[in-house]
Amino acid sequence: MNIIATVKQVPDPEAPAGAFRIGPDDRVMVSPTVSSVLSPYDESAVEAALQLRDAHGGKVSLVCLGTEPDDSFLHEAMATGADEAYLVVDDMFQNGDAFATAYALSKAIAKIGEYDLIVCGRQASDTDAGVVGSVIAESLGLPSATVIRKIEVVGDKLNAERVIEDGIEVLELPLPALLTMTSELYTLRYASVMDIMSASEKPVTIWSASDIGADAVELDDLANRSILRKQFIPVSQTQCEVIGGDSAQEAAANLAQALRSRKVI
Amino acid sequence: MSDNSGIMILAEAPNGKITGLTTELLGAGRRIADIAGEKVSALAVGAGLSGVEAELIAFGANTVYTVDDPSLGRYTGDAYLSVLEKVCQQLTPRILLIGHNSTGRDLAPRLAFRLRTGLAPDCVDLQIDNSTGALVAIKPAYGGNVMAMLASKSQPEVVTVRPKTQEPLERDAGRSGDVVKLDLGLGTLASRAKVLDRIMHTYTGIKLEDAEVVVSGGRGIGGPEGFKLLEELARSLNGAVGASRAAVDAGWVPSDMQVGITGKIVSPRLYIAVGISGSVQHMAGCSRAKTIVAINKDSEAPIFERAHLGVVGDYKNVLPQFHETCRELLVG
Ligand SMILES: Cc1cc2nc3c(=O)[nH]c(=O)nc-3n(C[C@H](O)[C@H](O)[C@H](O)COP(=O)(O)OP(=O)(O)OC[C@H]3O[C@@H](n4cnc5c(N)ncnc54)[C@H](O)[C@@H]3O)c2cc1C
Ligand SMILES: Cc1cc2nc3c(=O)[nH]c(=O)nc-3n(C[C@H](O)[C@H](O)[C@H](O)COP(=O)(O)OP(=O)(O)OC[C@H]3O[C@@H](n4cnc5c(N)ncnc54)[C@H](O)[C@@H]3O)c2cc1C
């Protein structure tokens, strides 16, 4: 079973609010002290892919649309067990939105060619958009399902547990298919020092826009459907009234009284 | 510019009852339609929709379109996608609002791509640009540390709207509107992703999303026993118990109790956060609460920048007395 996992590098989502600034071109600037990490839902997608490969054979390939031809991040990401990686980098894709990103990734995936399943994160934890996966499926004409917490392969089909309001839905999809993954049941395994060392030997293929047959006109159409007008840092107007007292008990009683006087309880 | 017009919302009515999110979309649609001088229509897709039309009108729709088909009783990807694609081609709305729930997340990206238009996902605010009349949708990014203003050059402008961010209108059975049954001639509707089973949680007590009071606990609670105190308090206040992801990840409470960007979105009258630091991802799920109360032993915790009222202290010392005084006030 050949599985492709899309992986995005994001600024550590748990960075403090002060780490974010808006740059001159209205793009978000992240403080250099914030490290880049694999987007958390992509970690779950990779773990799901590894478990399926371990159970059914085949290989796991990682695909990333990057901003620089630096493949060290992909070598690190392969330490947990992926077999190979592809990095797409081209000026043509810089500053693209989710549709442009999905276009580039779907072209790369089509070029990789042999796959039974594509797994993506349910949303990248920087933009929280949740668009790229489904659009890759739409471009490639594949069936898809989103926010999946568990995958099982049964013969030439797969069963996927999709998280819905107040429960889950068990879906059956034909292969090949695309799923976007959530994190409840898949926690990415640790890599040992040996794994990390051997991962540096694993192959990373770097592709440009022309390598994957990307078309500038098509890309332009996609990337211009939405406009990012501007970005801003929200300011919180809340003023917290800290309720005191001579003891914790008294503060607690005063809090209840304060809620009563505000007619909240 | 194309000559698309009007604002359409996708209504959801599982079991023949319109959802709260549907009324929120109608509220938002009505508000922007009034500014832009346009009409609001609701598209109801499902099986057995009679009765739903009148409710949608009572909550603000000028026109209700229905696609009533036994195979559309519950959401499935390809079938709904075909229906929405066809409806948008025939009725050419300028703006299409869809809830950012499990249906919207699955449907909207493929739909927008297929309609050759843009998508503004998971938006919390909708504005009309005074000078151009264009829609501007506001979407949180970086967990809510940054807000992005998104517009579209193509139509329909598809927006998914985060639950509990828009005010519904008061229900008014006196409102009037038209009902149009659509026959799309799509033939048999099947989806490649087939639903084999649905396993729903069973609830005892009040549902988290519907509760007027939510008492949530985080890592600071220290273990499952501590949550018992929260449950007792919630019961007295006629509310429900929520949790941060740290408490869920620790295995103290089930994941359907998680509040936040990847959990439930709540907007109660009162939200009490106990032993929760106030990360952006958590606050994204409760920041619309009317009153937020923080109980935390660290006076520097970020939650105190987001809460309206707070007590600095160990919850084990604060909560019992707080509960006691609440009880006295409630009977008294
Ligand atoms: C609100 C908003 C603000 C933005 N601000 C900026 C900004 O300040 N600066 C800037 O440079 N860009 C910005 N962008 C563009 C943004 O980075 C692109 O939208 C992004 O590359 C596309 O992915 P997404 O984050 O929307 O993905 P989502 O749709 O949320 O991603 C879902 C999944 O798709 C896969 N995926 C997504 N992107 C990649 C990738 N590059 N490689 C491999 N897999 C991937 C991952 O598996 C991911 O989990 C912004 C976009 C939005 C919507
Ligand atoms: C992609 C992504 C998605 C996420 N989605 C969510 C989400 O949906 N919901 C969510 O909640 N989180 C989410 N998170 C996690 C989030 O970033 C935080 O890690 C999490 O909310 C922290 O939980 P907490 O506040 O309980 O724990 P902590 O941050 O550890 O805070 C514990 C607090 O308890 C206080 N405390 C300790 N002991 C006591 C005591 N005895 N009495 C009183 N106070 C005490 C401490 O002072 C501290 O402030 C997400 C993270 C990522 C990266």
XYZ file of C-alpha atoms and ligand atoms in Angstrom:
703
model
C 0.000 0.000 0.000
C 1.598 3.283 -1.107
C 0.634 6.275 0.966
C 1.418 9.926 0.408
C 1.336 12.323 3.353
C 1.406 16.086 2.779
C 3.439 17.898 5.408
C 3.653 21.604 6.187
C 6.136 23.404 8.363
C 4.520 25.984 10.662
C 5.669 28.314 13.447
C 5.191 26.568 16.807
C 1.446 27.033 17.395
C 1.959 27.330 21.124
C 4.172 30.408 20.744
C 3.047 33.356 22.888
C 0.758 35.998 21.350
C 3.560 38.577 21.428
C 5.547 36.544 18.906
C 3.359 37.637 15.982
C 3.692 40.902 14.040
C 2.264 42.121 10.759
C 4.977 42.913 8.225
C 4.974 45.802 5.738
C 3.342 43.748 2.973
C 0.559 42.656 5.362
C 2.105 39.230 5.752
C 2.520 37.756 9.199
C 5.993 37.916 10.665
C 6.830 35.465 13.386
C 9.509 36.240 15.943
C 12.785 34.451 15.083
C 12.766 32.900 18.565
C 9.769 30.771 17.565
C 10.856 27.433 16.143
C 9.309 25.787 13.093
C 7.558 22.492 13.641
C 5.655 19.963 11.606
C 2.007 21.075 11.736
C 0.463 18.950 14.548
C -2.300 17.384 12.422
C 0.257 16.438 9.793
C 2.043 14.484 12.518
C -1.139 12.478 12.971
C -1.440 11.979 9.219
C 2.134 10.660 9.103
C 1.490 8.298 12.032
C -1.652 6.943 10.360
C 0.332 6.391 7.159
C 3.123 4.575 9.011
C 0.686 2.268 10.801
C -1.016 1.333 7.529
C 2.309 0.662 5.837
C 3.522 -1.403 8.790
C 0.345 -3.495 8.590
C -0.007 -3.806 4.808
C 3.449 -3.178 3.332
C 4.297 -0.582 0.692
C 5.856 2.805 1.342
C 5.153 6.219 2.811
C 6.143 9.316 0.832
C 6.089 12.840 2.234
C 5.330 15.823 0.014
C 5.905 19.432 0.949
C 5.528 22.726 -0.849
C 8.316 24.729 0.703
C 9.604 28.244 0.578
C 13.305 27.358 0.384
C 15.230 24.505 -1.220
C 16.261 23.371 2.281
C 15.453 19.688 2.717
C 16.736 19.251 6.296
C 13.199 19.528 7.661
C 12.117 16.601 5.485
C 15.074 14.480 6.599
C 14.002 15.133 10.179
C 10.405 14.311 9.339
C 11.481 10.984 7.787
C 13.207 9.901 11.014
C 9.927 8.518 12.352
C 9.787 6.076 9.451
C 8.680 7.580 6.130
C 10.562 6.108 3.178
C 11.087 9.065 0.859
C 10.202 12.712 0.451
C 9.485 15.261 -2.249
C 10.009 18.986 -1.887
C 8.422 21.377 -4.352
C 10.032 24.810 -4.422
C 9.579 27.525 -6.989
C 9.194 31.306 -6.973
C 5.998 30.751 -8.897
C 4.386 29.297 -5.740
C 5.595 31.947 -3.307
C 2.822 33.729 -1.422
C 0.201 31.414 -2.849
C -3.041 30.772 -1.036
C -4.625 27.430 -0.191
C -5.873 26.838 -3.760
C -2.473 27.597 -5.254
C -0.865 25.316 -2.670
C -3.309 22.529 -3.465
C -2.593 22.987 -7.166
C 1.152 22.593 -6.668
C 0.714 19.582 -4.384
C -1.738 17.849 -6.701
C 0.658 18.264 -9.630
C 3.468 16.784 -7.541
C 1.277 13.895 -6.394
C 0.197 13.188 -9.971
C 3.857 13.040 -10.915
C 4.662 10.611 -8.076
C 1.898 8.600 -9.680
C 1.539 5.384 -7.736
C -0.514 5.791 -4.607
C -3.450 4.154 -2.862
C -4.099 6.784 -0.254
C -3.271 10.446 0.413
C -3.408 11.749 3.977
C -3.300 15.421 4.961
C -3.816 17.345 8.186
C -7.384 18.483 8.895
C -6.019 22.045 8.941
C -2.586 23.636 9.060
C -2.160 25.050 12.539
C -0.966 28.459 11.329
C -3.904 29.365 9.087
C -6.476 26.847 10.389
C -7.946 26.889 6.896
C -8.617 23.209 6.267
C -8.836 23.677 2.517
C -5.772 22.174 0.867
C -6.609 18.469 1.356
C -10.117 18.537 -0.094
C -8.986 20.652 -3.034
C -6.192 18.198 -3.865
C -8.876 15.477 -3.953
C -11.100 17.604 -6.175
C -8.233 18.342 -8.600
C -7.246 14.694 -8.801
C -10.861 13.494 -9.010
C -10.552 11.390 -5.866
C -13.157 10.662 -3.203
C -12.332 12.364 0.081
C -13.463 12.737 3.654
C -12.412 15.237 6.280
C -11.599 15.206 9.996
C -10.879 11.502 10.201
C -9.716 10.041 13.497
C -9.129 6.395 12.496
C -8.422 4.486 9.260
C -8.691 0.771 8.596
C -8.040 -0.927 5.279
C -10.455 -3.724 4.393
C -9.594 -5.425 1.102
C -9.507 -2.801 -1.639
C -11.526 -0.313 0.399
C -10.991 1.621 3.560
C -13.128 2.382 6.565
C -12.671 5.793 8.109
C -14.116 7.238 11.298
C -15.167 10.813 10.654
C -15.735 13.118 13.611
C -19.107 14.872 13.387
C -21.110 16.926 15.871
C -22.031 14.712 18.824
C -20.504 11.543 17.472
C -18.709 9.774 14.678
C -19.630 8.441 11.289
C -18.056 5.281 9.895
C -17.422 5.765 6.174
C -16.417 3.309 3.491
C -14.347 4.682 0.616
C -12.898 3.034 -2.474
C -9.143 3.413 -3.050
C -7.409 5.577 -4.039
C -8.857 8.221 -1.729
C -7.811 11.274 0.252
C -8.435 11.752 3.967
C -7.729 14.718 6.228
C -6.677 13.661 9.696
C -7.367 14.808 13.224
C -5.207 14.012 16.198
C -7.215 12.135 18.865
C -6.048 8.621 18.039
C -2.750 9.034 16.209
C 0.232 10.383 18.142
C 3.407 10.428 16.080
C 5.958 7.872 17.300
C 9.363 8.932 18.582
C 12.484 8.629 16.476
C 15.549 7.042 18.040
C 19.027 8.461 17.505
C 19.635 5.618 15.031
C 16.461 6.535 13.144
C 17.536 10.156 12.970
C 20.946 9.188 11.636
C 19.627 6.820 9.000
C 16.990 9.346 7.915
C 19.711 11.622 6.607
C 20.416 8.894 4.002
C 16.817 8.721 2.784
C 16.080 10.316 -0.582
C 14.559 13.796 -0.974
C 13.620 14.766 -4.512
C 13.430 18.489 -5.183
C 11.086 19.629 -7.926
C 10.500 23.007 -9.568
C 7.231 24.198 -11.094
C 8.282 23.002 -14.523
C 9.305 19.584 -13.157
C 5.715 18.982 -12.064
C 4.190 20.573 -15.157
C 2.605 23.525 -13.350
C 0.955 26.026 -15.653
C 1.358 29.718 -14.853
C -2.017 30.690 -16.313
C -3.905 28.012 -14.410
C -2.100 28.906 -11.214
C -2.847 32.576 -11.701
C -6.565 31.857 -12.077
C -6.599 29.832 -8.853
C -4.499 32.169 -6.784
C -6.571 35.195 -7.736
C -9.974 33.998 -6.692
C -9.488 35.128 -3.097
C -7.778 38.258 -1.915
C -6.067 38.641 1.421
C -6.898 42.312 1.985
C -4.987 42.799 5.155
C -4.108 41.172 8.437
C -4.149 42.673 11.900
C -3.442 41.716 15.491
C -6.669 41.754 17.492
C -6.638 43.836 20.639
C -8.413 42.529 23.677
C -10.601 45.151 25.296
C -11.431 43.091 28.335
C -10.374 44.451 31.653
C -10.237 41.768 34.255
C -11.509 42.704 37.674
C -9.519 40.590 40.085
C -11.618 39.882 43.159
C -9.662 39.803 46.401
C -10.370 39.028 50.035
C -8.551 38.293 53.263
C -8.561 34.606 52.436
C -9.234 32.399 49.421
C -12.643 31.640 50.951
C -13.513 35.295 51.244
C -12.378 36.007 47.671
C -14.518 33.088 46.530
C -17.579 34.444 48.330
C -16.906 37.914 46.919
C -16.709 36.446 43.426
C -20.135 34.878 43.800
C -21.499 38.200 45.103
C -19.932 40.064 42.170
C -21.663 37.701 39.736
C -24.944 38.233 41.546
C -24.637 42.028 41.466
C -23.943 41.809 37.723
C -27.046 39.616 37.426
C -25.013 36.772 35.905
C -26.260 34.263 38.466
C -18.241 41.399 -12.520
C -20.909 38.813 -13.013
C -24.536 39.621 -12.303
C -24.880 37.263 -9.353
C -27.139 38.601 -6.641
C -28.555 37.805 -3.261
C -27.291 36.033 -0.217
C -27.946 32.337 0.148
C -27.416 30.310 3.267
C -27.201 26.541 3.444
C -29.762 25.406 6.005
C -29.393 22.185 7.942
C -32.372 20.400 9.412
C -31.499 16.890 10.496
C -34.640 15.148 11.770
C -36.759 17.982 10.384
C -35.595 20.609 12.899
C -33.407 23.519 11.839
C -30.135 23.784 13.745
C -28.988 26.720 15.877
C -26.173 27.311 13.405
C -28.753 27.689 10.612
C -30.484 30.472 12.554
C -27.091 32.112 13.083
C -26.394 32.027 9.324
C -29.813 33.544 8.665
C -29.080 36.271 11.218
C -25.765 37.073 9.555
C -27.286 36.880 6.077
C -30.114 39.222 7.060
C -27.696 41.744 8.593
C -25.428 41.974 5.533
C -28.374 41.795 3.126
C -29.938 44.821 4.806
C -26.706 46.789 4.427
C -26.211 45.728 0.823
C -29.904 46.050 -0.103
C -30.249 42.406 -1.086
C -32.443 39.441 -0.312
C -31.693 36.367 1.763
C -32.607 32.912 0.626
C -32.200 29.639 2.478
C -31.404 26.416 0.689
C -32.630 23.367 2.542
C -31.283 20.046 1.317
C -32.591 16.870 2.889
C -35.329 14.295 3.112
C -38.767 15.190 4.463
C -38.453 18.951 4.675
C -42.086 19.953 5.117
C -42.376 22.277 8.086
C -38.769 23.356 7.759
C -39.647 26.081 5.222
C -41.874 28.009 7.624
C -39.204 27.924 10.319
C -36.576 29.300 7.947
C -38.901 32.163 7.022
C -39.655 32.837 10.685
C -35.910 33.228 11.237
C -35.440 35.689 8.386
C -35.373 34.017 4.946
C -37.151 35.879 2.116
C -37.174 32.758 -0.014
C -36.708 29.116 0.836
C -35.490 26.689 -1.802
C -35.840 23.018 -1.023
C -34.205 19.988 -2.538
C -36.119 17.146 -0.960
C -34.861 13.683 -1.832
C -34.797 10.463 0.204
C -31.095 10.004 -0.578
C -30.232 13.389 0.948
C -31.414 12.708 4.498
C -27.916 13.002 5.895
C -24.840 14.703 4.509
C -22.687 12.693 2.146
C -19.936 14.355 0.138
C -20.479 13.738 -3.556
C -24.288 13.922 -3.451
C -24.402 17.248 -1.616
C -21.616 18.581 -3.804
C -23.618 17.855 -6.975
C -26.719 19.477 -5.511
C -24.940 22.624 -4.366
C -23.036 22.956 -7.631
C -26.243 22.764 -9.651
C -28.153 25.147 -7.372
C -25.386 27.754 -7.493
C -25.268 27.541 -11.284
C -29.040 27.948 -11.577
C -29.697 30.549 -8.905
C -26.375 32.441 -9.067
C -26.181 33.836 -5.546
C -23.561 36.516 -4.913
C -22.724 35.223 -1.454
C -23.115 31.690 -0.103
C -22.875 31.204 3.661
C -22.259 27.712 5.009
C -21.719 26.755 8.657
C -18.176 25.788 9.599
C -19.223 22.434 11.049
C -18.573 18.890 9.857
C -20.740 19.471 6.771
C -19.255 22.834 5.845
C -15.661 21.726 6.364
C -16.172 18.779 4.048
C -18.290 20.483 1.423
C -17.122 24.080 1.013
C -13.542 23.666 -0.271
C -14.531 21.217 -3.034
C -17.597 23.274 -3.910
C -15.745 26.585 -4.198
C -13.007 24.985 -6.257
C -15.557 23.350 -8.549
C -17.480 26.624 -8.994
C -14.233 28.340 -9.950
C -14.583 30.739 -7.081
C -12.789 31.553 -3.814
C -13.411 30.443 -0.258
C -13.105 32.248 3.055
C -13.037 29.464 5.649
C -13.963 29.584 9.353
C -14.916 33.252 9.499
C -16.026 35.007 12.658
C -17.210 38.315 11.246
C -18.750 39.510 7.982
C -18.666 43.094 6.788
C -19.796 44.949 3.695
C -17.273 47.395 2.291
C -19.053 50.779 2.289
C -17.474 52.034 -0.907
C -17.709 48.954 -3.110
C -20.431 46.845 -1.478
C -18.036 43.898 -1.506
C -18.114 41.302 1.237
C -15.151 41.206 3.586
C -14.898 38.125 5.773
C -12.724 38.047 8.864
C -10.881 34.864 9.678
C -8.660 34.148 12.684
C -5.232 32.703 11.887
C -2.337 31.617 14.091
C -4.845 30.243 16.588
C -6.493 33.673 16.888
C -3.334 35.737 17.412
C -3.848 37.245 13.952
C -6.992 38.210 12.045
C -7.110 38.137 8.249
C -9.559 40.101 6.094
C -10.507 38.060 3.053
C -12.377 39.133 -0.043
C -13.211 37.379 -3.276
C -12.843 38.369 -6.893
C -15.182 35.700 -8.145
C -18.731 34.717 -7.311
C -20.475 33.228 -5.479
C -18.300 34.265 -2.587
C -18.304 31.153 -0.452
C -17.813 31.711 3.259
C -17.919 29.169 6.067
C -18.989 30.779 9.314
C -17.769 29.651 12.732
C -20.614 28.505 15.013
C -21.760 30.816 17.818
C -20.288 33.928 16.246
C -23.461 35.371 14.681
C -26.622 36.594 16.354
C -29.835 34.880 15.153
C -32.973 36.992 14.692
C -35.863 36.565 17.097
C -38.210 33.950 15.724
C -41.197 35.728 14.202
C -43.949 33.557 12.725
C -45.434 36.734 11.213
C -42.628 37.063 8.649
C -43.567 36.076 5.120
C -41.575 34.522 2.340
C -41.746 32.300 -0.722
C -41.104 28.603 -0.934
C -39.710 27.098 -4.120
C -39.253 23.365 -4.572
C -36.316 22.708 -6.851
C -36.203 19.799 -9.208
C -32.598 19.624 -10.316
C -32.988 16.553 -12.502
C -29.821 15.066 -11.092
C -31.080 11.488 -11.155
C -29.804 9.064 -8.548
C -27.535 10.743 -6.074
C -24.799 8.568 -4.670
C -21.542 9.328 -2.931
C -18.316 7.420 -3.241
C -17.877 7.766 0.521
C -20.677 5.611 1.946
C -21.904 5.938 5.501
C -21.807 2.502 7.128
C -22.725 3.593 10.608
C -23.267 6.578 12.867
C -22.336 6.306 16.509
C -23.734 9.175 18.532
C -22.738 10.150 22.060
C -25.482 9.894 24.592
C -25.889 12.790 26.939
C -26.996 12.924 30.492
C -27.735 16.478 31.504
C -27.292 19.624 29.459
C -25.342 19.636 26.211
C -22.171 21.669 26.379
C -22.958 23.754 23.282
C -26.417 24.633 24.542
C -25.545 25.340 28.167
C -26.076 28.842 29.556
C -23.336 28.220 32.112
C -20.137 26.285 31.432
C -17.605 25.332 34.105
C -14.364 24.199 32.472
C -11.290 22.647 33.996
C -7.719 22.464 32.734
C -4.394 20.948 33.624
C -4.508 22.835 36.923
C -7.305 20.539 38.124
C -4.654 17.867 38.542
C -6.734 14.738 37.902
C -10.183 13.280 37.293
C -11.244 13.636 40.954
C -10.995 17.420 40.761
C -13.551 17.418 37.952
C -16.153 16.155 40.455
C -16.052 19.573 42.142
C -16.663 21.188 38.754
C -19.576 18.847 38.045
C -21.228 19.693 41.358
C -20.842 23.404 40.702
C -22.169 23.032 37.163
C -25.191 21.154 38.472
C -26.024 23.906 40.956
C -25.704 26.545 38.242
C -27.744 24.488 35.817
C -24.769 24.264 33.483
C -22.397 21.817 31.808
C -18.742 20.888 32.315
C -16.074 21.556 29.695
C -12.324 21.062 29.604
C -9.104 22.251 28.016
C -7.209 19.988 25.695
C -4.560 19.450 28.353
C -7.214 17.837 30.579
C -8.510 15.748 27.666
C -5.011 14.670 26.600
C -4.264 13.642 30.192
C -7.227 11.275 29.929
C -9.126 12.887 32.818
C -12.219 13.606 30.729
C -13.550 12.439 27.332
C -12.659 14.381 24.186
C -16.219 15.540 23.523
C -15.809 17.837 26.534
C -12.991 19.789 24.905
C -13.625 23.481 24.349
C -11.520 25.309 21.794
C -10.537 25.657 18.207
C -10.456 21.884 17.756
C -13.200 21.179 20.274
C -16.604 22.659 20.953
C -17.392 26.322 20.429
C -19.569 27.647 23.240
C -21.119 31.047 23.945
C -22.789 30.760 27.345
C -23.939 33.572 29.586
C -21.219 32.552 32.056
C -17.952 30.687 31.411
C -15.888 29.710 34.436
C -12.332 28.617 33.584
C -10.663 26.785 36.427
C -6.966 25.892 36.263
C -6.842 26.899 32.586
C -4.014 29.159 31.401
C -5.990 30.789 28.584
C -4.157 29.701 25.414
C -5.475 31.215 22.176
C -6.592 27.780 21.024
C -8.738 27.361 24.112
C -10.114 30.902 24.141
C -11.180 30.543 20.490
C -13.874 28.219 21.821
C -15.255 30.439 24.581
C -14.365 34.043 23.856
C -17.977 34.849 22.916
C -19.202 34.054 26.423
C -20.913 37.097 27.957
C -18.973 36.819 31.217
C -15.723 34.914 31.599
C -14.481 34.101 35.082
C -10.960 32.823 35.766
C -9.843 30.901 38.813
C -6.105 30.372 38.592
C -3.285 30.304 41.091
C -0.922 32.224 38.814
C -1.741 35.943 38.646
C 0.374 36.167 35.465
C -1.626 33.538 33.545
C -2.841 34.877 30.160
C -6.435 33.976 31.088
C -6.530 37.129 33.222
C -6.127 39.187 30.051
C -9.252 37.613 28.588
C -11.509 37.159 31.619
C -13.932 39.731 33.019
C -13.675 38.579 36.623
C -11.048 36.522 38.355
C -9.753 35.130 41.585
C -6.088 34.333 42.057
C -5.786 31.217 44.144
C -5.677 27.443 44.342
C -9.014 26.190 43.055
C -9.170 23.670 45.890
C -9.448 26.570 48.327
C -11.633 28.779 46.127
C -14.182 26.479 44.568
C -15.945 25.006 47.657
C -16.732 28.421 49.146
C -17.644 29.841 45.739
C -20.058 26.980 45.265
C -21.484 27.448 48.738
C -22.098 31.185 48.278
C -23.616 30.621 44.827
C -25.997 28.106 46.352
C -27.022 30.528 49.091
C -27.608 33.286 46.557
C -29.608 30.995 44.302
C -32.007 29.811 47.008
C -32.132 33.199 48.700
C -5.949 33.677 6.888
C -4.723 33.446 6.073
C -3.595 34.179 6.352
C -2.417 33.943 5.639
N -1.318 34.673 5.944
C -0.156 34.398 5.329
C 1.033 35.069 5.691
O 1.013 35.944 6.542
N 2.186 34.741 5.081
C 2.229 33.771 4.106
O 3.288 33.501 3.585
N 1.109 33.126 3.720
C -0.080 33.417 4.310
N -1.210 32.767 3.933
C -1.124 31.749 2.899
C -1.014 30.387 3.530
O 0.246 30.167 4.060
C -1.430 29.379 2.521
O -2.830 29.419 2.583
C -0.934 28.008 2.786
O 0.320 27.734 2.346
C -1.907 26.993 2.232
O -2.205 26.190 3.194
P -3.217 26.428 4.406
O -2.386 26.801 5.546
O -4.286 27.315 4.001
O -3.608 24.933 4.533
P -4.782 24.074 5.147
O -5.799 23.903 4.118
O -5.195 24.518 6.490
O -3.885 22.771 5.267
C -4.409 21.472 5.376
C -3.332 20.465 5.139
O -2.836 20.587 3.808
C -1.452 20.262 3.782
N -0.648 21.427 3.384
C -0.975 22.735 3.433
N 0.030 23.490 2.985
C 1.036 22.644 2.643
C 2.341 22.791 2.127
N 2.856 23.995 1.865
N 3.093 21.686 1.883
C 2.599 20.436 2.150
N 1.375 20.238 2.658
C 0.594 21.317 2.901
C -1.080 19.852 5.183
O -1.231 18.461 5.297
C -2.123 20.585 6.017
O -2.328 19.968 7.270
C -2.400 32.983 4.609
C -3.559 32.264 4.335
C -4.721 32.483 5.056
C -5.974 31.678 4.767
C -3.163 22.861 16.735
C -3.549 22.989 18.175
C -4.891 22.923 18.517
C -5.285 23.057 19.860
N -6.622 23.013 20.177
C -6.990 23.193 21.466
C -8.377 23.207 21.833
O -9.283 23.033 21.009
N -8.693 23.413 23.136
C -7.728 23.611 24.098
O -8.099 23.799 25.272
N -6.422 23.587 23.775
C -6.029 23.373 22.495
N -4.697 23.336 22.189
C -3.712 23.324 23.299
C -3.385 24.695 23.844
O -2.368 25.289 23.074
C -2.895 24.594 25.307
O -1.782 23.754 25.351
C -3.959 24.064 26.259
O -5.180 24.767 26.087
C -3.471 24.215 27.685
O -4.413 23.691 28.586
P -4.486 24.236 30.075
O -4.758 25.681 30.072
O -5.417 23.350 30.803
O -3.020 23.892 30.625
P -1.811 24.819 31.015
O -1.479 25.767 29.949
O -0.764 23.916 31.537
O -2.402 25.668 32.227
C -2.726 25.170 33.474
C -3.094 26.356 34.357
O -3.563 25.892 35.600
C -3.071 26.737 36.633
N -3.089 25.956 37.850
C -2.282 24.918 38.190
N -2.648 24.413 39.380
C -3.703 25.130 39.805
C -4.515 25.081 40.971
N -4.315 24.160 41.936
N -5.508 25.991 41.098
C -5.719 26.933 40.139
N -4.982 27.017 39.012
C -3.989 26.121 38.858
C -1.710 27.154 36.158
O -1.339 28.379 36.766
C -1.922 27.284 34.637
O -2.272 28.612 34.287
C -4.298 23.225 20.866
C -2.953 23.289 20.502
C -2.572 23.172 19.182
C -1.132 23.241 18.854
